[in-house]
Amino acid sequence: MTASIERAKGAAPGSARLGATRHQLRADAQRNHARVLEAARAVFAEQGIDAPMTLIAEHAGVGIGTVFRRFPTKQDLVVALVQQRGEQLVEAAEAALASDKPGDAFRSFVSLAAEQQIRDRGFCDSIGTQLFAREDLRELFDGVRERVGRMLDRAIEAREVRSDIVAADVLFVLHGVARTGLMLEDGAPGVWRRYLGLALDGLRPEAATALPRKAPTKRQVDNAACGGG
Amino acid sequence: MTASIERAKGAAPGSARLGATRHQLRADAQRNHARVLEAARAVFAEQGIDAPMTLIAEHAGVGIGTVFRRFPTKQDLVVALVQQRGEQLVEAAEAALASDKPGDAFRSFVSLAAEQQIRDRGFCDSIGTQLFAREDLRELFDGVRERVGRMLDRAIEAREVRSDIVAADVLFVLHGVARTGLMLEDGAPGVWRRYLGLALDGLRPEAATALPRKAPTKRQVDNAACGGG
DNA sequence: GCAGAAGCGGAGCAGGCACTCCGGTTACAG
DNA sequence: CTGTAACCGGAGTGCCTGCTCCGCTTCTGC
């Protein structure tokens, strides 16, 4: 269940090597690790998270055994990919926070985040799986949310965004847009931008109407992202 | 593949039946048909469309063989359920069209439609499957869309809704809200209303911003609902 | 009450999946 | 070059699906 991705090769077999330091992967193993990641990225992005592992092995030009040696579980592989995406998000958020036009920065961050999910079906699928239960990912997710929160504060202060929403709201709305966008993407590429536009207009202060419910608490959000279903 | 769901209740039981028409189901078969539908409704609503057929049989108190005799395919069973939901939608739309407050009527219709998906996970799952490729469902879907279109026209004329959206937009936004809402529903029941509120505010004229893309064409919508993925 | 048709149930089938296991191969230290 | 630990590949396993098949049971018209 909680298999660690990295090869925790334990105490060195015959030699007097220190048990503490894990030694480096062999060259071919390193190559394969990279190949698998790359292939998984491509396959999951196009086919979604339900793509079979054999397909990834095939795409990477290695045997399935090799895939599972590098990533003991399908989930481990997915987590590795989601982690990359998360880091990209943090980076983008950081850039948005550096801008001096809070409204525009906010909107283009959101747009970028949506596009990320549109272009990577697997990433979109991953959200809402019990995936974020894992400590490592939860931490990353919190980082994103915290930055979005700051981004939001600035945009609200600039009267570019309604004042009754929180960071989690943005992420949820985002995911909703991506989900619907993906339904249409094959037949009408780019229409997701239309729905993102509608969603963003809903976040503007001009049309703001009292929301019927309070924002979900952090625990509720975590439980959701982590999925109980 | 194209099995008819309804139990062609034909001529009166005891009477002289024509050889051509298929006669009525036996009493126990009718009972089981109803039981299966009921069970499927309940199971799919709670667990989503991926719930195994055996579970439905169990829940209905019949063998799997019986389930598959009534509904030769899992998809047939799902279609039967979706059809019911569609008819409910048409009904609700009709009621909304009869109201003399176009804005309120529109919003409460949308709210009802969202709730329908929230309360029936299976129905929500069904949308975006290639399900709507089937003629029978497509027709029903068109009926819903046409009514939503009229509803929309009235609301737009009353300046309660922005003028640059079409019926399909509403349905897509709706589904997006439902999808996100379902993620949270277990941990924070009812929060979907918050996101529906945000979405509805995005449809108001006050904050309307030029949308970056044209609305999807009918063909594109059908292809989407019908699913290419 | 009595055929016999209609219906029932659930063992079994086929297929797809994540994951394992082990004989053979390869990289690399000495 | 050589020994060996690390690594590779892919046939195989176990599990879970949707769906079928057929001997048995139940309803129903006469």
XYZ file of C-alpha atoms (C1' of nucleotides) in Angstrom:
518
model
C 0.000 0.000 0.000
C 2.553 2.529 1.055
C 5.347 1.295 -1.088
C 8.084 3.820 -1.459
C 9.059 4.632 -4.969
C 12.756 4.724 -4.458
C 14.535 1.449 -4.331
C 15.348 1.032 -0.671
C 18.083 -1.412 -1.352
C 19.024 -2.409 2.096
C 22.264 -3.466 3.624
C 24.943 -4.198 1.101
C 25.195 -7.907 0.463
C 28.714 -9.127 0.845
C 30.797 -6.048 1.246
C 31.431 -3.858 4.220
C 29.415 -1.068 2.674
C 27.495 1.095 5.073
C 23.898 0.089 5.340
C 22.788 3.662 5.624
C 23.768 4.937 2.188
C 21.777 3.605 -0.713
C 24.024 3.331 -3.679
C 23.370 4.604 -7.129
C 21.361 2.789 -9.778
C 23.163 1.091 -12.570
C 23.370 3.091 -15.774
C 20.824 1.028 -17.693
C 18.465 1.086 -14.770
C 18.637 4.846 -14.688
C 17.916 5.006 -18.390
C 14.928 2.752 -18.013
C 13.601 4.708 -15.088
C 13.569 7.824 -17.224
C 12.078 6.030 -20.183
C 9.260 4.605 -18.143
C 8.427 7.981 -16.677
C 8.402 9.523 -20.101
C 6.252 6.800 -21.591
C 3.848 6.911 -18.684
C 3.516 10.628 -19.069
C 2.631 10.285 -22.728
C 0.300 7.321 -22.406
C -1.587 8.517 -19.354
C -1.849 12.003 -20.783
C -3.589 10.721 -23.851
C -5.540 7.744 -22.594
C -6.193 8.654 -19.010
C -5.206 6.913 -15.839
C -6.910 3.673 -16.790
C -4.389 2.884 -19.492
C -2.873 -0.542 -18.809
C 0.664 -0.823 -17.528
C 1.677 -3.127 -20.355
C 1.051 -0.295 -22.770
C 3.465 1.885 -20.887
C 6.110 -0.816 -20.891
C 5.630 -1.253 -24.590
C 5.812 2.465 -25.193
C 8.981 2.678 -23.122
C 10.567 -0.239 -24.908
C 11.068 -2.283 -21.761
C 9.430 -5.312 -20.186
C 6.635 -4.981 -17.656
C 8.913 -6.477 -15.057
C 11.147 -3.475 -15.401
C 8.295 -1.048 -15.020
C 7.182 -2.701 -11.799
C 10.717 -2.840 -10.477
C 11.038 0.920 -10.799
C 7.498 1.598 -9.601
C 6.237 -1.262 -7.462
C 2.680 -0.133 -7.944
C 0.723 1.634 -10.627
C -0.154 4.192 -8.037
C 3.508 4.814 -7.367
C 4.020 5.657 -10.995
C 1.021 7.942 -11.045
C 2.206 9.673 -7.913
C 5.571 10.359 -9.473
C 3.863 12.028 -12.403
C 1.431 13.984 -10.290
C 4.345 15.213 -8.242
C 5.916 16.703 -11.342
C 2.691 18.442 -12.231
C 2.367 19.754 -8.728
C 5.822 21.244 -8.862
C 4.965 22.944 -12.129
C 1.924 24.422 -10.462
C 3.946 25.744 -7.561
C 6.322 27.336 -10.001
C 3.512 28.941 -11.986
C 1.892 30.177 -8.813
C 5.154 31.713 -7.719
C 5.388 33.542 -11.021
C 1.834 34.806 -10.685
C 2.604 36.106 -7.219
C 5.501 38.070 -8.633
C 3.278 39.921 -11.076
C 2.044 43.400 -10.285
C -1.338 42.858 -11.911
C -3.078 40.580 -9.428
C -6.221 40.055 -11.488
C -4.498 39.167 -14.706
C -1.943 37.053 -12.913
C -4.671 35.141 -11.181
C -6.580 34.528 -14.355
C -3.626 33.408 -16.366
C -2.517 31.090 -13.593
C -5.946 29.526 -13.536
C -5.907 29.235 -17.291
C -2.559 27.523 -17.223
C -3.680 25.137 -14.534
C -6.757 24.237 -16.528
C -4.739 23.671 -19.653
C -2.465 21.375 -17.706
C -5.388 19.123 -16.911
C -6.764 19.331 -20.424
C -3.481 18.344 -21.953
C -2.899 15.587 -19.426
C -5.974 13.459 -19.060
C -4.179 11.294 -16.560
C -3.484 14.221 -14.296
C -7.103 15.264 -14.463
C -8.150 11.716 -13.628
C -5.751 11.578 -10.718
C -7.472 14.441 -8.984
C -10.296 13.059 -6.986
C -8.722 9.705 -6.488
C -7.695 8.837 -2.993
C -4.284 9.785 -4.242
C -3.831 12.848 -2.109
C -4.010 10.736 0.997
C -0.298 10.172 0.581
C 1.719 12.456 2.787
C 4.100 13.505 0.070
C 1.364 14.643 -2.255
C -0.713 16.218 0.437
C 2.194 18.425 1.303
C 2.638 19.500 -2.284
C -1.060 20.128 -2.618
C -1.044 22.277 0.485
C 1.779 24.284 -1.017
C -0.249 24.951 -4.126
C -3.298 25.878 -2.156
C -1.410 28.221 0.088
C 0.010 30.080 -2.888
C -3.332 30.256 -4.597
C -4.677 31.671 -1.386
C -2.144 34.490 -1.423
C -2.795 35.054 -5.098
C -6.464 35.287 -4.299
C -5.971 37.742 -1.458
C -4.179 40.092 -3.772
C -6.787 39.761 -6.510
C -9.583 40.337 -4.024
C -7.877 43.387 -2.643
C -7.626 44.715 -6.193
C -11.376 44.144 -6.582
C -10.771 41.771 -9.409
C -12.220 38.762 -7.654
C -15.210 38.392 -5.355
C -14.305 38.346 -1.705
C -16.254 35.334 -0.518
C -14.184 32.580 -2.032
C -11.149 30.678 -0.854
C -8.265 28.903 -2.541
C -9.925 25.502 -2.502
C -12.909 26.943 -4.357
C -10.647 27.964 -7.176
C -9.131 24.514 -7.440
C -12.492 22.815 -7.443
C -13.972 25.126 -10.043
C -10.863 24.555 -12.078
C -11.249 20.835 -11.986
C -14.881 21.078 -12.950
C -13.971 23.119 -15.991
C -11.273 20.656 -16.942
C -13.603 17.689 -16.621
C -16.224 19.193 -18.869
C -13.576 20.532 -21.189
C -12.148 17.072 -21.659
C -15.521 15.736 -22.690
C -15.462 18.126 -25.607
C -11.778 18.302 -26.317
C -11.676 15.663 -29.027
C -14.515 17.057 -31.071
C -14.076 20.726 -30.316
C -10.538 21.414 -29.202
C -10.150 24.481 -27.074
C -13.771 24.928 -26.079
C -12.687 24.459 -22.522
C -11.540 28.072 -22.707
C -15.136 29.067 -23.129
C -16.127 27.277 -19.965
C -13.137 28.597 -18.153
C -14.302 32.055 -19.199
C -17.735 31.413 -17.750
C -16.217 30.108 -14.543
C -13.915 33.094 -14.214
C -16.822 35.453 -14.733
C -18.499 33.699 -11.854
C -15.524 34.613 -9.699
C -15.757 38.313 -10.527
C -17.235 40.651 -7.968
C -19.722 42.289 -10.318
C -22.229 39.472 -10.444
C -21.533 38.057 -7.023
C -24.556 36.751 -5.221
C -24.575 35.428 -1.686
C -23.363 31.839 -1.843
C -25.715 29.295 -0.321
C -23.024 27.389 1.557
C -19.849 28.089 3.414
C -16.576 27.100 1.873
C -15.476 23.561 2.720
C -13.066 23.287 5.619
C -9.514 22.125 5.125
C -10.387 18.730 6.474
C -13.304 18.410 4.117
C -11.161 19.428 1.202
C -8.485 16.928 2.096
C -11.059 14.229 2.525
C -12.477 15.091 -0.854
C -9.249 15.263 -2.717
C -8.304 12.124 -0.882
C -11.589 10.636 -1.810
C -13.890 8.590 0.285
C -15.836 7.178 -2.627
C -26.662 -4.487 -28.723
C -29.931 -2.816 -29.545
C -32.162 -4.688 -27.192
C -35.409 -3.003 -26.378
C -35.835 -2.303 -22.736
C -39.545 -2.085 -22.376
C -41.428 -5.291 -21.906
C -43.647 -4.966 -24.935
C -46.861 -5.293 -23.047
C -49.036 -6.153 -25.946
C -52.557 -7.380 -26.300
C -54.724 -8.218 -23.336
C -53.628 -11.413 -21.598
C -56.454 -13.849 -21.981
C -57.585 -12.689 -25.347
C -56.776 -14.258 -28.642
C -53.263 -13.047 -29.318
C -51.907 -12.420 -32.713
C -48.989 -14.531 -33.675
C -46.968 -11.526 -34.746
C -47.071 -9.567 -31.505
C -44.930 -10.767 -28.658
C -47.131 -11.458 -25.708
C -46.861 -10.250 -22.170
C -44.170 -11.251 -19.738
C -45.005 -13.777 -17.135
C -45.993 -12.340 -13.764
C -42.760 -13.299 -12.001
C -40.723 -11.963 -14.878
C -42.459 -8.630 -14.603
C -41.782 -8.529 -10.900
C -38.138 -9.273 -11.449
C -37.851 -6.673 -14.162
C -39.069 -4.059 -11.738
C -36.890 -5.336 -8.938
C -33.785 -5.220 -11.070
C -34.490 -1.692 -12.191
C -35.043 -0.626 -8.632
C -31.907 -2.314 -7.392
C -29.847 -0.915 -10.228
C -31.117 2.540 -9.490
C -30.092 2.243 -5.872
C -26.732 0.585 -6.423
C -25.587 2.751 -9.311
C -26.813 5.861 -7.560
C -24.623 5.146 -4.592
C -21.619 3.410 -6.076
C -21.505 4.840 -9.553
C -21.729 3.152 -12.893
C -18.785 0.859 -12.205
C -20.674 -1.152 -9.641
C -20.611 -4.810 -10.682
C -23.722 -6.442 -12.058
C -23.587 -9.225 -9.483
C -24.171 -6.639 -6.797
C -27.326 -5.518 -8.516
C -28.569 -9.061 -8.832
C -27.872 -9.616 -5.172
C -29.590 -6.402 -4.207
C -32.599 -7.344 -6.311
C -32.749 -10.812 -4.831
C -32.403 -12.564 -8.180
C -29.675 -14.469 -9.989
C -27.355 -12.754 -12.456
C -28.858 -14.800 -15.212
C -32.155 -13.076 -14.612
C -30.604 -9.651 -14.734
C -28.982 -10.356 -18.068
C -32.163 -11.841 -19.473
C -34.046 -8.628 -18.790
C -31.142 -6.397 -19.836
C -28.846 -8.236 -22.235
C -26.074 -5.771 -21.590
C -24.972 -3.618 -18.715
C -25.358 -0.685 -21.036
C -28.980 -1.597 -21.682
C -29.677 -1.407 -18.001
C -27.924 1.915 -17.687
C -29.816 3.278 -20.658
C -33.125 2.330 -19.090
C -32.194 4.288 -15.989
C -30.865 7.273 -17.883
C -34.073 7.355 -19.839
C -36.060 7.735 -16.659
C -33.841 10.579 -15.556
C -34.196 12.234 -18.922
C -37.943 12.121 -18.706
C -37.790 13.711 -15.278
C -35.690 16.465 -16.752
C -38.144 17.107 -19.547
C -40.904 17.302 -17.016
C -39.000 19.740 -14.834
C -38.122 21.838 -17.858
C -41.750 21.961 -18.857
C -42.652 23.203 -15.418
C -39.972 25.866 -15.557
C -41.274 27.041 -18.909
C -44.704 27.467 -17.391
C -43.420 29.830 -14.725
C -43.771 33.560 -15.156
C -40.448 34.337 -13.520
C -37.949 33.245 -16.160
C -34.834 33.913 -14.101
C -35.964 32.076 -11.004
C -37.429 29.268 -13.045
C -34.163 28.842 -14.892
C -32.116 28.782 -11.744
C -34.303 26.341 -9.935
C -34.383 24.055 -12.931
C -30.616 24.076 -13.054
C -30.466 23.448 -9.343
C -32.779 20.499 -9.652
C -30.820 19.073 -12.527
C -27.594 19.368 -10.566
C -29.128 17.716 -7.546
C -30.272 14.877 -9.752
C -26.682 14.141 -10.682
C -25.459 14.570 -7.138
C -27.984 12.153 -5.752
C -27.417 9.669 -8.557
C -23.733 9.083 -9.062
C -24.488 6.608 -11.786
C -26.405 9.167 -13.779
C -23.564 11.609 -13.462
C -21.130 8.925 -14.592
C -23.314 8.081 -17.553
C -22.994 11.548 -18.983
C -19.890 11.650 -21.055
C -19.940 8.004 -21.902
C -20.618 7.114 -25.479
C -24.079 6.432 -24.178
C -25.827 9.209 -26.031
C -24.863 7.668 -29.327
C -27.980 5.561 -29.048
C -30.821 7.000 -31.054
C -33.371 6.703 -28.284
C -31.280 8.650 -25.825
C -30.121 11.198 -28.333
C -33.715 12.061 -29.032
C -34.465 12.498 -25.368
C -31.360 14.571 -24.913
C -32.355 16.808 -27.799
C -35.728 17.302 -26.168
C -34.071 18.443 -22.965
C -31.743 20.748 -24.776
C -34.490 22.289 -26.833
C -36.491 23.080 -23.716
C -33.480 24.468 -21.923
C -32.933 26.635 -24.970
C -36.412 28.112 -24.710
C -35.970 28.549 -20.996
C -32.740 30.348 -21.691
C -34.276 32.647 -24.289
C -36.841 33.815 -21.808
C -34.290 34.330 -19.067
C -32.042 36.245 -21.421
C -34.889 38.441 -22.543
C -35.611 39.199 -18.900
C -31.966 40.217 -18.496
C -31.449 37.542 -15.904
C -28.897 35.607 -17.908
C -26.084 36.739 -20.173
C -26.982 36.663 -23.824
C -23.957 34.862 -25.244
C -24.659 31.358 -24.050
C -26.635 28.485 -25.457
C -28.469 25.530 -24.010
C -25.537 23.150 -24.339
C -23.405 25.535 -22.292
C -25.821 25.241 -19.439
C -25.749 21.472 -19.527
C -21.980 21.343 -19.596
C -21.567 23.804 -16.775
C -24.107 21.803 -14.869
C -22.201 18.609 -15.303
C -18.965 20.244 -14.242
C -20.590 21.426 -11.043
C -21.990 17.978 -10.390
C -18.634 16.316 -10.942
C -16.858 18.565 -8.501
C -19.762 18.437 -6.127
C -19.617 14.666 -6.021
C -15.962 14.770 -5.027
C -16.960 16.638 -1.899
C -20.371 15.193 -1.257
C -19.307 12.508 1.191
C -17.264 14.764 3.412
C -19.218 17.964 2.983
C -22.735 17.203 1.854
C -24.422 20.022 0.022
C -21.325 22.044 -0.828
C -22.196 21.488 -4.439
C -24.741 24.251 -3.948
C -21.887 26.617 -3.352
C -20.302 25.718 -6.656
C -23.609 25.827 -8.400
C -23.976 29.344 -7.008
C -20.607 30.327 -8.436
C -21.501 28.824 -11.785
C -24.853 30.585 -11.883
C -23.195 33.871 -11.087
C -20.996 33.268 -14.083
C -24.118 33.067 -16.201
C -25.441 36.418 -15.024
C -25.134 39.395 -17.323
C -23.507 41.693 -14.786
C -20.046 40.157 -14.861
C -20.165 38.909 -18.418
C -16.898 39.160 -20.259
C -16.421 38.312 -23.902
C -16.008 34.565 -24.110
C -12.851 33.389 -25.837
C -14.528 30.698 -27.926
C -17.748 30.193 -29.773
C -20.276 27.774 -28.399
C -19.797 24.203 -29.589
C -21.950 23.202 -32.548
C -24.692 20.619 -32.237
C -22.497 18.059 -33.895
C -19.670 18.769 -31.527
C -21.973 18.529 -28.561
C -23.392 15.234 -29.736
C -19.938 13.902 -30.348
C -18.943 14.958 -26.881
C -21.924 13.629 -25.071
C -21.543 10.558 -27.188
C -17.931 10.442 -26.261
C -15.014 9.728 -28.462
C -12.531 8.960 -25.695
C -54.342 -31.432 -12.981
C -51.243 -31.372 -16.692
C -48.239 -30.496 -20.345
C -44.851 -27.514 -21.836
C -43.399 -23.075 -22.542
C -41.392 -19.397 -20.098
C -38.450 -18.190 -16.688
C -34.858 -18.945 -13.077
C -30.205 -19.391 -10.922
C -25.513 -19.672 -10.556
C -21.503 -22.342 -12.087
C -18.535 -21.459 -15.613
C -16.279 -18.923 -19.564
C -13.457 -15.370 -21.764
C -10.903 -11.415 -21.387
C -8.381 -7.805 -19.172
C -6.015 -6.147 -15.509
C -2.109 -5.375 -11.834
C 1.472 -7.673 -10.241
C 5.157 -11.719 -9.426
C 8.919 -14.852 -10.335
C 12.859 -16.615 -12.100
C 16.202 -18.027 -15.734
C 19.001 -15.487 -18.531
C 21.709 -11.108 -19.445
C 24.470 -7.018 -18.534
C 27.182 -3.589 -16.301
C 30.889 -2.857 -13.452
C 34.488 -3.522 -9.663
C 38.754 -5.674 -9.065
C 39.138 -10.636 -18.348
C 36.252 -12.474 -14.888
C 33.020 -13.067 -11.221
C 28.985 -11.511 -9.454
C 25.513 -8.522 -7.967
C 22.253 -5.875 -10.266
C 19.117 -5.848 -13.738
C 16.101 -7.405 -17.512
C 12.103 -9.639 -19.884
C 7.842 -11.714 -20.292
C 5.342 -15.955 -19.291
C 2.538 -16.851 -15.619
C -0.738 -15.980 -11.426
C -4.706 -14.390 -9.183
C -8.491 -11.560 -9.278
C -12.341 -9.197 -10.950
C -15.249 -8.197 -14.459
C -19.373 -8.821 -18.068
C -21.744 -12.327 -19.987
C -23.398 -17.341 -21.366
C -25.332 -21.881 -20.834
C -28.188 -25.279 -19.354
C -30.505 -28.279 -15.972
C -34.074 -27.267 -12.982
C -38.360 -24.733 -11.353
C -42.563 -22.118 -11.870
C -46.267 -20.120 -14.077
C -50.266 -20.555 -17.149
C -53.733 -21.858 -20.704
C -56.618 -25.643 -21.332
